[in-house]
Amino acid sequence: MKNPKIKSEEIARIAGVSRSTVSRVINNYSNVPAETRDKVMKVIQDYNYFPVMSAQVLAGKRMRTIGLFLIEPGNVSSDSLTNMLLVSVIENASEHGYYILANIIRDTKNKDTIRSVKEIFMQKRIDGGIFIGAAINEPLIEELIAEGFVVGVVDQNQEYPQSNRIVANFNNDSGMKQALAYLVDLGHTKIGVINGDMNRLSGQTKYEGFKKAMHLHNLPVKPDWVLPGDFHDRSGYDAIQTLLHIPTDLPTAIIAANDSVAFGAIRALKEHGLQVPEDISVIGFDDHVLSDMHHPALTTIRVDFNDMLKHLTTDVIAKIELGTTNIKEITMDCSLVVRDSCKRI
Amino acid sequence: MKNPKIKSEEIARIAGVSRSTVSRVINNYSNVPAETRDKVMKVIQDYNYFPVMSAQVLAGKRMRTIGLFLIEPGNVSSDSLTNMLLVSVIENASEHGYYILANIIRDTKNKDTIRSVKEIFMQKRIDGGIFIGAAINEPLIEELIAEGFVVGVVDQNQEYPQSNRIVANFNNDSGMKQALAYLVDLGHTKIGVINGDMNRLSGQTKYEGFKKAMHLHNLPVKPDWVLPGDFHDRSGYDAIQTLLHIPTDLPTAIIAANDSVAFGAIRALKEHGLQVPEDISVIGFDDHVLSDMHHPALTTIRVDFNDMLKHLTTDVIAKIELGTTNIKEITMDCSLVVRDSCKRI
DNA sequence: CTGAAAGCGCTTACAG
DNA sequence: CTGAAAGCGCTTACAG
């Protein structure tokens, strides 16, 4: 370790100014003449000086880091979405000069977990947090918000609007409407749905959107064709198993709460000798990375997580910096992507 | 914001002790009688007190955070490996009470990038760093090490052994030996290879391992059958295109530098009407998440990134805490996973 | 066992 | 425009 870390005092001495002035040039105060600034900057660069962050923070600066909390009960590893989210958040934060402290939460109800998440905020390790994967009501998040910390949450709404809570969602209503309009246009009237996790806002809004859209087209929502699911492949598979074992006629088209569910559903259909889209049409939601390569290529509702996270990150940082008290709610559009999994009838 | 953050001084006052004592119980000093400790702890809990981290750090404690630097020139998003690595590092660090500051490096040669990475270390935002995706020689990393920072690096060696550098690798030599022994056992003697990125240590060691293993079996390494690649799917595809367009007979088996390359290679082979393993055997390396589901299921050399990162993280933290001066080099075993992409001839 | 005091390395009113 | 000084909230020798 060749570096005993030069500190601002020495920079000041060498540049022939006071620590105050060194601090002023570092913090870009306007009242420092160019000449002085240049002189000090030269010394700073020559000595490769960087202010110690903890000293800056203790003296009143921000950490410039935001905590990213990925709520993932199961194995995160398999989900390549998480990865994209992370990259998106990191790079956007970075553009604002912010850093990301990445965390995984396995269980939001776990005592130790709750304590350690709160600790991160209370210790002032971070200036704010972003939660991904939250259920509709997460006491942990509510507590944090009540404490006044700024938090961004994907997939929640402003039930009790608070200015330090920023929510981000997709317009699932519109997405479902598009999906349905497309199917109806193809001649479908017998349409089923495999739901997502109803503990998540998007699970609910997608189903609500489905019902509304069906109503719009004067189509009945047949209870036998409303299958439970949880956003995972397996639940799509199971839903089809269920559907095929009840004495009912089959829908001609199925809307899945997301593409993973659609994959599972198609797998189950194939196993029962039903071809997609020849025998039954399937439409997904989210536009998963693999949907394009899937056989058949999956028709779906595209959603731009990247862009959403970008907005959320930016807004969280803005809230931290500006402390504005307006209520922030981000809603992103989604759009139909037609591929090969639906057929005209 | 209902919380003006209670500080240690008030805790002390309320508990009827000095700040010194409060600090002692927080830091678990042994010379505090149980009675005093309990009394103080009660107040700490009652008031939900957490020491401000920047103050602790400024007073000499560690940040307890390590920087994770993912070097990813292209789009990270598609690679589900990154995700696994991240989770593995976060959870292991967490077990040691450490946090992960996650960073993406697009270009290790970029001036601004270099500066900002160095800044993170110099500012003392982190106690150490872990680099994933590094080339054999990364001046940035060398500088950091020269400065005395503790750095863990995947896929590099201890060329100039330094105690604050910790490297982690797989035993590619052994892996290649296993792959080759298997192919030879199946009767293959005409064996080709598609290399990985030769700027990466693993690219080199895999090829070296291949050559050594061929030599061991008295098999000639035919130059026409040594194809360049870069660890990505596309390069495997391109390699096969090249191979099929040169006037040479074909090998009966091909070893790919990793599974992505193998996927690309198999895709190209199929397009040329060659079936795997019927017409040509292909073996991969790394055991990608998708290899199991691939058609044909890919025979490969399994490698446990998770476990490697766990060791690396643990060792980096140990080095930070203990400051030991021994040279650390982690080498992980790999093992053959037989599936359906190789055939006996 | 425990308190008073110094110190960690900055920033920012304050005064000039 | 600029410096001296106070203060940020802790920890840890030091002394008793």
PDB file of N, CA and C in Angstrom, chain A residues 116-195:
ATOM      1  N   SER A 116     -32.620  -5.819   8.743  1.00  0.00           N
ATOM      2  CA  SER A 116     -31.409  -5.440   8.023  1.00  0.00           C
ATOM      3  C   SER A 116     -31.702  -4.459   6.887  1.00  0.00           C
ATOM      4  N   VAL A 117     -32.869  -4.570   6.303  1.00  0.00           N
ATOM      5  CA  VAL A 117     -33.223  -3.592   5.270  1.00  0.00           C
ATOM      6  C   VAL A 117     -33.407  -2.214   5.915  1.00  0.00           C
ATOM      7  N   LYS A 118     -34.113  -2.197   7.021  1.00  0.00           N
ATOM      8  CA  LYS A 118     -34.301  -0.926   7.711  1.00  0.00           C
ATOM      9  C   LYS A 118     -32.961  -0.339   8.149  1.00  0.00           C
ATOM     10  N   GLU A 119     -32.105  -1.219   8.582  1.00  0.00           N
ATOM     11  CA  GLU A 119     -30.782  -0.765   9.021  1.00  0.00           C
ATOM     12  C   GLU A 119     -30.055  -0.016   7.898  1.00  0.00           C
ATOM     13  N   ILE A 120     -30.158  -0.565   6.695  1.00  0.00           N
ATOM     14  CA  ILE A 120     -29.473   0.065   5.566  1.00  0.00           C
ATOM     15  C   ILE A 120     -29.940   1.510   5.375  1.00  0.00           C
ATOM     16  N   PHE A 121     -31.238   1.708   5.535  1.00  0.00           N
ATOM     17  CA  PHE A 121     -31.770   3.061   5.415  1.00  0.00           C
ATOM     18  C   PHE A 121     -31.369   3.913   6.620  1.00  0.00           C
ATOM     19  N   MET A 122     -31.556   3.359   7.795  1.00  0.00           N
ATOM     20  CA  MET A 122     -31.322   4.113   9.028  1.00  0.00           C
ATOM     21  C   MET A 122     -29.847   4.504   9.192  1.00  0.00           C
ATOM     22  N   GLN A 123     -28.988   3.622   8.780  1.00  0.00           N
ATOM     23  CA  GLN A 123     -27.555   3.895   8.851  1.00  0.00           C
ATOM     24  C   GLN A 123     -27.148   5.007   7.899  1.00  0.00           C
ATOM     25  N   LYS A 124     -28.061   5.328   7.012  1.00  0.00           N
ATOM     26  CA  LYS A 124     -27.781   6.293   5.949  1.00  0.00           C
ATOM     27  C   LYS A 124     -26.727   5.784   4.972  1.00  0.00           C
ATOM     28  N   ARG A 125     -26.814   4.507   4.710  1.00  0.00           N
ATOM     29  CA  ARG A 125     -25.955   3.918   3.695  1.00  0.00           C
ATOM     30  C   ARG A 125     -26.431   4.338   2.320  1.00  0.00           C
ATOM     31  N   ILE A 126     -27.706   4.602   2.215  1.00  0.00           N
ATOM     32  CA  ILE A 126     -28.309   4.961   0.936  1.00  0.00           C
ATOM     33  C   ILE A 126     -29.205   6.180   1.109  1.00  0.00           C
ATOM     34  N   ASP A 127     -29.437   6.872   0.015  1.00  0.00           N
ATOM     35  CA  ASP A 127     -30.293   8.055   0.060  1.00  0.00           C
ATOM     36  C   ASP A 127     -31.742   7.708  -0.259  1.00  0.00           C
ATOM     37  N   GLY A 128     -31.941   6.518  -0.781  1.00  0.00           N
ATOM     38  CA  GLY A 128     -33.286   6.090  -1.149  1.00  0.00           C
ATOM     39  C   GLY A 128     -33.227   4.660  -1.651  1.00  0.00           C
ATOM     40  N   GLY A 129     -34.389   4.087  -1.931  1.00  0.00           N
ATOM     41  CA  GLY A 129     -34.394   2.692  -2.358  1.00  0.00           C
ATOM     42  C   GLY A 129     -35.374   2.437  -3.487  1.00  0.00           C
ATOM     43  N   ILE A 130     -35.121   1.351  -4.203  1.00  0.00           N
ATOM     44  CA  ILE A 130     -36.046   0.919  -5.252  1.00  0.00           C
ATOM     45  C   ILE A 130     -36.369  -0.552  -4.997  1.00  0.00           C
ATOM     46  N   PHE A 131     -37.646  -0.843  -4.961  1.00  0.00           N
ATOM     47  CA  PHE A 131     -38.073  -2.223  -4.717  1.00  0.00           C
ATOM     48  C   PHE A 131     -38.696  -2.825  -5.967  1.00  0.00           C
ATOM     49  N   ILE A 132     -38.223  -4.001  -6.314  1.00  0.00           N
ATOM     50  CA  ILE A 132     -38.779  -4.697  -7.470  1.00  0.00           C
ATOM     51  C   ILE A 132     -39.271  -6.064  -7.021  1.00  0.00           C
ATOM     52  N   GLY A 133     -40.487  -6.390  -7.377  1.00  0.00           N
ATOM     53  CA  GLY A 133     -41.021  -7.693  -7.009  1.00  0.00           C
ATOM     54  C   GLY A 133     -41.908  -7.642  -5.784  1.00  0.00           C
ATOM     55  N   ALA A 134     -42.339  -6.453  -5.410  1.00  0.00           N
ATOM     56  CA  ALA A 134     -43.154  -6.309  -4.203  1.00  0.00           C
ATOM     57  C   ALA A 134     -44.588  -6.780  -4.429  1.00  0.00           C
ATOM     58  N   ALA A 135     -45.189  -7.273  -3.362  1.00  0.00           N
ATOM     59  CA  ALA A 135     -46.608  -7.599  -3.394  1.00  0.00           C
ATOM     60  C   ALA A 135     -47.374  -6.289  -3.228  1.00  0.00           C
ATOM     61  N   ILE A 136     -48.699  -6.390  -3.265  1.00  0.00           N
ATOM     62  CA  ILE A 136     -49.512  -5.181  -3.191  1.00  0.00           C
ATOM     63  C   ILE A 136     -49.294  -4.411  -1.894  1.00  0.00           C
ATOM     64  N   ASN A 137     -49.209  -5.157  -0.814  1.00  0.00           N
ATOM     65  CA  ASN A 137     -48.960  -4.486   0.452  1.00  0.00           C
ATOM     66  C   ASN A 137     -47.755  -5.101   1.136  1.00  0.00           C
ATOM     67  N   GLU A 138     -46.742  -4.305   1.298  1.00  0.00           N
ATOM     68  CA  GLU A 138     -45.541  -4.788   1.969  1.00  0.00           C
ATOM     69  C   GLU A 138     -45.299  -3.918   3.193  1.00  0.00           C
ATOM     70  N   PRO A 139     -45.591  -4.444   4.367  1.00  0.00           N
ATOM     71  CA  PRO A 139     -45.415  -3.648   5.588  1.00  0.00           C
ATOM     72  C   PRO A 139     -44.025  -3.014   5.689  1.00  0.00           C
ATOM     73  N   LEU A 140     -43.018  -3.767   5.270  1.00  0.00           N
ATOM     74  CA  LEU A 140     -41.659  -3.231   5.319  1.00  0.00           C
ATOM     75  C   LEU A 140     -41.567  -1.918   4.550  1.00  0.00           C
ATOM     76  N   ILE A 141     -42.099  -1.928   3.347  1.00  0.00           N
ATOM     77  CA  ILE A 141     -42.030  -0.734   2.510  1.00  0.00           C
ATOM     78  C   ILE A 141     -42.869   0.393   3.122  1.00  0.00           C
ATOM     79  N   GLU A 142     -44.014   0.032   3.668  1.00  0.00           N
ATOM     80  CA  GLU A 142     -44.861   1.052   4.289  1.00  0.00           C
ATOM     81  C   GLU A 142     -44.148   1.731   5.452  1.00  0.00           C
ATOM     82  N   GLU A 143     -43.449   0.941   6.214  1.00  0.00           N
ATOM     83  CA  GLU A 143     -42.705   1.504   7.343  1.00  0.00           C
ATOM     84  C   GLU A 143     -41.650   2.492   6.871  1.00  0.00           C
ATOM     85  N   LEU A 144     -40.936   2.072   5.853  1.00  0.00           N
ATOM     86  CA  LEU A 144     -39.874   2.909   5.308  1.00  0.00           C
ATOM     87  C   LEU A 144     -40.451   4.233   4.832  1.00  0.00           C
ATOM     88  N   ILE A 145     -41.582   4.149   4.170  1.00  0.00           N
ATOM     89  CA  ILE A 145     -42.209   5.360   3.662  1.00  0.00           C
ATOM     90  C   ILE A 145     -42.698   6.238   4.814  1.00  0.00           C
ATOM     91  N   ALA A 146     -43.243   5.570   5.827  1.00  0.00           N
ATOM     92  CA  ALA A 146     -43.702   6.325   6.992  1.00  0.00           C
ATOM     93  C   ALA A 146     -42.529   7.046   7.662  1.00  0.00           C
ATOM     94  N   GLU A 147     -41.366   6.434   7.600  1.00  0.00           N
ATOM     95  CA  GLU A 147     -40.181   7.059   8.195  1.00  0.00           C
ATOM     96  C   GLU A 147     -39.688   8.243   7.366  1.00  0.00           C
ATOM     97  N   GLY A 148     -40.203   8.351   6.178  1.00  0.00           N
ATOM     98  CA  GLY A 148     -39.834   9.480   5.344  1.00  0.00           C
ATOM     99  C   GLY A 148     -38.761   9.199   4.303  1.00  0.00           C
ATOM    100  N   PHE A 149     -38.364   7.950   4.182  1.00  0.00           N
ATOM    101  CA  PHE A 149     -37.348   7.635   3.178  1.00  0.00           C
ATOM    102  C   PHE A 149     -37.963   7.659   1.788  1.00  0.00           C
ATOM    103  N   VAL A 150     -37.174   8.036   0.794  1.00  0.00           N
ATOM    104  CA  VAL A 150     -37.772   8.018  -0.531  1.00  0.00           C
ATOM    105  C   VAL A 150     -37.588   6.633  -1.154  1.00  0.00           C
ATOM    106  N   VAL A 151     -38.692   6.064  -1.565  1.00  0.00           N
ATOM    107  CA  VAL A 151     -38.629   4.740  -2.173  1.00  0.00           C
ATOM    108  C   VAL A 151     -39.432   4.669  -3.460  1.00  0.00           C
ATOM    109  N   GLY A 152     -38.862   3.980  -4.408  1.00  0.00           N
ATOM    110  CA  GLY A 152     -39.525   3.728  -5.677  1.00  0.00           C
ATOM    111  C   GLY A 152     -39.981   2.276  -5.676  1.00  0.00           C
ATOM    112  N   VAL A 153     -41.160   2.030  -6.134  1.00  0.00           N
ATOM    113  CA  VAL A 153     -41.674   0.662  -6.139  1.00  0.00           C
ATOM    114  C   VAL A 153     -42.275   0.314  -7.487  1.00  0.00           C
ATOM    115  N   VAL A 154     -41.875  -0.820  -8.021  1.00  0.00           N
ATOM    116  CA  VAL A 154     -42.476  -1.295  -9.250  1.00  0.00           C
ATOM    117  C   VAL A 154     -43.672  -2.142  -8.856  1.00  0.00           C
ATOM    118  N   ASP A 155     -44.756  -1.973  -9.562  1.00  0.00           N
ATOM    119  CA  ASP A 155     -45.900  -2.858  -9.362  1.00  0.00           C
ATOM    120  C   ASP A 155     -46.663  -2.602  -8.061  1.00  0.00           C
ATOM    121  N   GLN A 156     -46.819  -1.350  -7.750  1.00  0.00           N
ATOM    122  CA  GLN A 156     -47.689  -0.964  -6.636  1.00  0.00           C
ATOM    123  C   GLN A 156     -48.398   0.297  -7.080  1.00  0.00           C
ATOM    124  N   ASN A 157     -49.448   0.641  -6.374  1.00  0.00           N
ATOM    125  CA  ASN A 157     -50.090   1.902  -6.710  1.00  0.00           C
ATOM    126  C   ASN A 157     -50.023   2.878  -5.531  1.00  0.00           C
ATOM    127  N   GLN A 158     -50.472   4.084  -5.776  1.00  0.00           N
ATOM    128  CA  GLN A 158     -50.476   5.102  -4.726  1.00  0.00           C
ATOM    129  C   GLN A 158     -51.807   5.009  -4.004  1.00  0.00           C
ATOM    130  N   GLU A 159     -51.962   3.966  -3.210  1.00  0.00           N
ATOM    131  CA  GLU A 159     -53.264   3.816  -2.559  1.00  0.00           C
ATOM    132  C   GLU A 159     -53.470   4.958  -1.589  1.00  0.00           C
ATOM    133  N   TYR A 160     -52.458   5.221  -0.802  1.00  0.00           N
ATOM    134  CA  TYR A 160     -52.484   6.411   0.046  1.00  0.00           C
ATOM    135  C   TYR A 160     -51.347   7.278  -0.446  1.00  0.00           C
ATOM    136  N   PRO A 161     -51.653   8.139  -1.389  1.00  0.00           N
ATOM    137  CA  PRO A 161     -50.585   8.882  -2.073  1.00  0.00           C
ATOM    138  C   PRO A 161     -49.621   9.558  -1.095  1.00  0.00           C
ATOM    139  N   GLN A 162     -48.357   9.315  -1.304  1.00  0.00           N
ATOM    140  CA  GLN A 162     -47.330   9.926  -0.477  1.00  0.00           C
ATOM    141  C   GLN A 162     -46.233  10.416  -1.397  1.00  0.00           C
ATOM    142  N   SER A 163     -45.719  11.579  -1.083  1.00  0.00           N
ATOM    143  CA  SER A 163     -44.782  12.173  -2.022  1.00  0.00           C
ATOM    144  C   SER A 163     -43.434  11.470  -2.022  1.00  0.00           C
ATOM    145  N   ASN A 164     -43.129  10.742  -0.949  1.00  0.00           N
ATOM    146  CA  ASN A 164     -41.840  10.048  -0.952  1.00  0.00           C
ATOM    147  C   ASN A 164     -41.957   8.616  -1.467  1.00  0.00           C
ATOM    148  N   ARG A 165     -43.132   8.292  -1.976  1.00  0.00           N
ATOM    149  CA  ARG A 165     -43.299   6.993  -2.628  1.00  0.00           C
ATOM    150  C   ARG A 165     -43.475   7.273  -4.123  1.00  0.00           C
ATOM    151  N   ILE A 166     -42.710   6.562  -4.935  1.00  0.00           N
ATOM    152  CA  ILE A 166     -42.850   6.721  -6.372  1.00  0.00           C
ATOM    153  C   ILE A 166     -43.187   5.356  -6.926  1.00  0.00           C
ATOM    154  N   VAL A 167     -44.267   5.257  -7.637  1.00  0.00           N
ATOM    155  CA  VAL A 167     -44.647   3.950  -8.166  1.00  0.00           C
ATOM    156  C   VAL A 167     -44.528   3.921  -9.687  1.00  0.00           C
ATOM    157  N   ALA A 168     -44.263   2.739 -10.197  1.00  0.00           N
ATOM    158  CA  ALA A 168     -44.137   2.583 -11.652  1.00  0.00           C
ATOM    159  C   ALA A 168     -44.873   1.333 -12.094  1.00  0.00           C
ATOM    160  N   ASN A 169     -45.691   1.484 -13.103  1.00  0.00           N
ATOM    161  CA  ASN A 169     -46.472   0.357 -13.620  1.00  0.00           C
ATOM    162  C   ASN A 169     -46.618   0.431 -15.129  1.00  0.00           C
ATOM    163  N   PHE A 170     -47.046  -0.676 -15.669  1.00  0.00           N
ATOM    164  CA  PHE A 170     -47.406  -0.658 -17.077  1.00  0.00           C
ATOM    165  C   PHE A 170     -48.910  -0.475 -17.157  1.00  0.00           C
ATOM    166  N   ASN A 171     -49.342   0.010 -18.273  1.00  0.00           N
ATOM    167  CA  ASN A 171     -50.775   0.185 -18.472  1.00  0.00           C
ATOM    168  C   ASN A 171     -51.382  -1.151 -18.898  1.00  0.00           C
ATOM    169  N   ASN A 172     -51.622  -1.991 -17.914  1.00  0.00           N
ATOM    170  CA  ASN A 172     -52.104  -3.342 -18.206  1.00  0.00           C
ATOM    171  C   ASN A 172     -53.500  -3.340 -18.808  1.00  0.00           C
ATOM    172  N   ASP A 173     -54.244  -2.345 -18.435  1.00  0.00           N
ATOM    173  CA  ASP A 173     -55.567  -2.190 -18.991  1.00  0.00           C
ATOM    174  C   ASP A 173     -55.495  -2.082 -20.506  1.00  0.00           C
ATOM    175  N   SER A 174     -54.673  -1.177 -20.915  1.00  0.00           N
ATOM    176  CA  SER A 174     -54.488  -0.966 -22.350  1.00  0.00           C
ATOM    177  C   SER A 174     -53.891  -2.199 -23.008  1.00  0.00           C
ATOM    178  N   GLY A 175     -52.945  -2.835 -22.330  1.00  0.00           N
ATOM    179  CA  GLY A 175     -52.316  -4.030 -22.884  1.00  0.00           C
ATOM    180  C   GLY A 175     -53.353  -5.120 -23.138  1.00  0.00           C
ATOM    181  N   MET A 176     -54.175  -5.355 -22.132  1.00  0.00           N
ATOM    182  CA  MET A 176     -55.202  -6.384 -22.264  1.00  0.00           C
ATOM    183  C   MET A 176     -56.190  -6.023 -23.374  1.00  0.00           C
ATOM    184  N   LYS A 177     -56.496  -4.750 -23.431  1.00  0.00           N
ATOM    185  CA  LYS A 177     -57.423  -4.288 -24.454  1.00  0.00           C
ATOM    186  C   LYS A 177     -56.846  -4.589 -25.851  1.00  0.00           C
ATOM    187  N   GLN A 178     -55.575  -4.340 -26.009  1.00  0.00           N
ATOM    188  CA  GLN A 178     -54.927  -4.595 -27.300  1.00  0.00           C
ATOM    189  C   GLN A 178     -54.920  -6.082 -27.637  1.00  0.00           C
ATOM    190  N   ALA A 179     -54.605  -6.875 -26.613  1.00  0.00           N
ATOM    191  CA  ALA A 179     -54.559  -8.320 -26.826  1.00  0.00           C
ATOM    192  C   ALA A 179     -55.932  -8.823 -27.273  1.00  0.00           C
ATOM    193  N   LEU A 180     -56.918  -8.360 -26.559  1.00  0.00           N
ATOM    194  CA  LEU A 180     -58.259  -8.827 -26.859  1.00  0.00           C
ATOM    195  C   LEU A 180     -58.757  -8.343 -28.208  1.00  0.00           C
ATOM    196  N   ALA A 181     -58.491  -7.085 -28.488  1.00  0.00           N
ATOM    197  CA  ALA A 181     -58.930  -6.535 -29.779  1.00  0.00           C
ATOM    198  C   ALA A 181     -58.328  -7.362 -30.907  1.00  0.00           C
ATOM    199  N   TYR A 182     -57.083  -7.743 -30.721  1.00  0.00           N
ATOM    200  CA  TYR A 182     -56.410  -8.551 -31.741  1.00  0.00           C
ATOM    201  C   TYR A 182     -57.082  -9.907 -31.912  1.00  0.00           C
ATOM    202  N   LEU A 183     -57.346 -10.556 -30.800  1.00  0.00           N
ATOM    203  CA  LEU A 183     -57.985 -11.880 -30.870  1.00  0.00           C
ATOM    204  C   LEU A 183     -59.375 -11.785 -31.489  1.00  0.00           C
ATOM    205  N   VAL A 184     -60.114 -10.783 -31.050  1.00  0.00           N
ATOM    206  CA  VAL A 184     -61.468 -10.606 -31.590  1.00  0.00           C
ATOM    207  C   VAL A 184     -61.389 -10.370 -33.095  1.00  0.00           C
ATOM    208  N   ASP A 185     -60.405  -9.587 -33.472  1.00  0.00           N
ATOM    209  CA  ASP A 185     -60.213  -9.301 -34.886  1.00  0.00           C
ATOM    210  C   ASP A 185     -59.923 -10.573 -35.672  1.00  0.00           C
ATOM    211  N   LEU A 186     -59.278 -11.513 -35.011  1.00  0.00           N
ATOM    212  CA  LEU A 186     -58.980 -12.791 -35.676  1.00  0.00           C
ATOM    213  C   LEU A 186     -60.194 -13.716 -35.666  1.00  0.00           C
ATOM    214  N   GLY A 187     -61.267 -13.242 -35.046  1.00  0.00           N
ATOM    215  CA  GLY A 187     -62.480 -14.041 -35.061  1.00  0.00           C
ATOM    216  C   GLY A 187     -62.757 -14.828 -33.790  1.00  0.00           C
ATOM    217  N   HIS A 188     -61.905 -14.644 -32.787  1.00  0.00           N
ATOM    218  CA  HIS A 188     -62.114 -15.399 -31.542  1.00  0.00           C
ATOM    219  C   HIS A 188     -63.213 -14.769 -30.687  1.00  0.00           C
ATOM    220  N   THR A 189     -63.996 -15.633 -30.077  1.00  0.00           N
ATOM    221  CA  THR A 189     -64.996 -15.153 -29.114  1.00  0.00           C
ATOM    222  C   THR A 189     -64.912 -15.990 -27.843  1.00  0.00           C
ATOM    223  N   LYS A 190     -64.384 -17.191 -28.009  1.00  0.00           N
ATOM    224  CA  LYS A 190     -64.230 -18.062 -26.839  1.00  0.00           C
ATOM    225  C   LYS A 190     -62.798 -17.902 -26.318  1.00  0.00           C
ATOM    226  N   ILE A 191     -62.680 -17.003 -25.334  1.00  0.00           N
ATOM    227  CA  ILE A 191     -61.337 -16.623 -24.890  1.00  0.00           C
ATOM    228  C   ILE A 191     -61.141 -16.889 -23.396  1.00  0.00           C
ATOM    229  N   GLY A 192     -60.061 -17.575 -23.092  1.00  0.00           N
ATOM    230  CA  GLY A 192     -59.761 -17.876 -21.695  1.00  0.00           C
ATOM    231  C   GLY A 192     -58.560 -17.070 -21.222  1.00  0.00           C
ATOM    232  N   VAL A 193     -58.296 -17.131 -19.927  1.00  0.00           N
ATOM    233  CA  VAL A 193     -57.166 -16.375 -19.386  1.00  0.00           C
ATOM    234  C   VAL A 193     -56.481 -17.201 -18.303  1.00  0.00           C
ATOM    235  N   ILE A 194     -55.162 -17.119 -18.285  1.00  0.00           N
ATOM    236  CA  ILE A 194     -54.429 -17.714 -17.166  1.00  0.00           C
ATOM    237  C   ILE A 194     -53.842 -16.539 -16.388  1.00  0.00           C
ATOM    238  N   ASN A 195     -54.266 -16.409 -15.170  1.00  0.00           N
ATOM    239  CA  ASN A 195     -53.854 -15.260 -14.374  1.00  0.00           C
ATOM    240  C   ASN A 195     -52.419 -15.329 -13.870  1.00  0.00           C
TER     241      ASN A 195
END
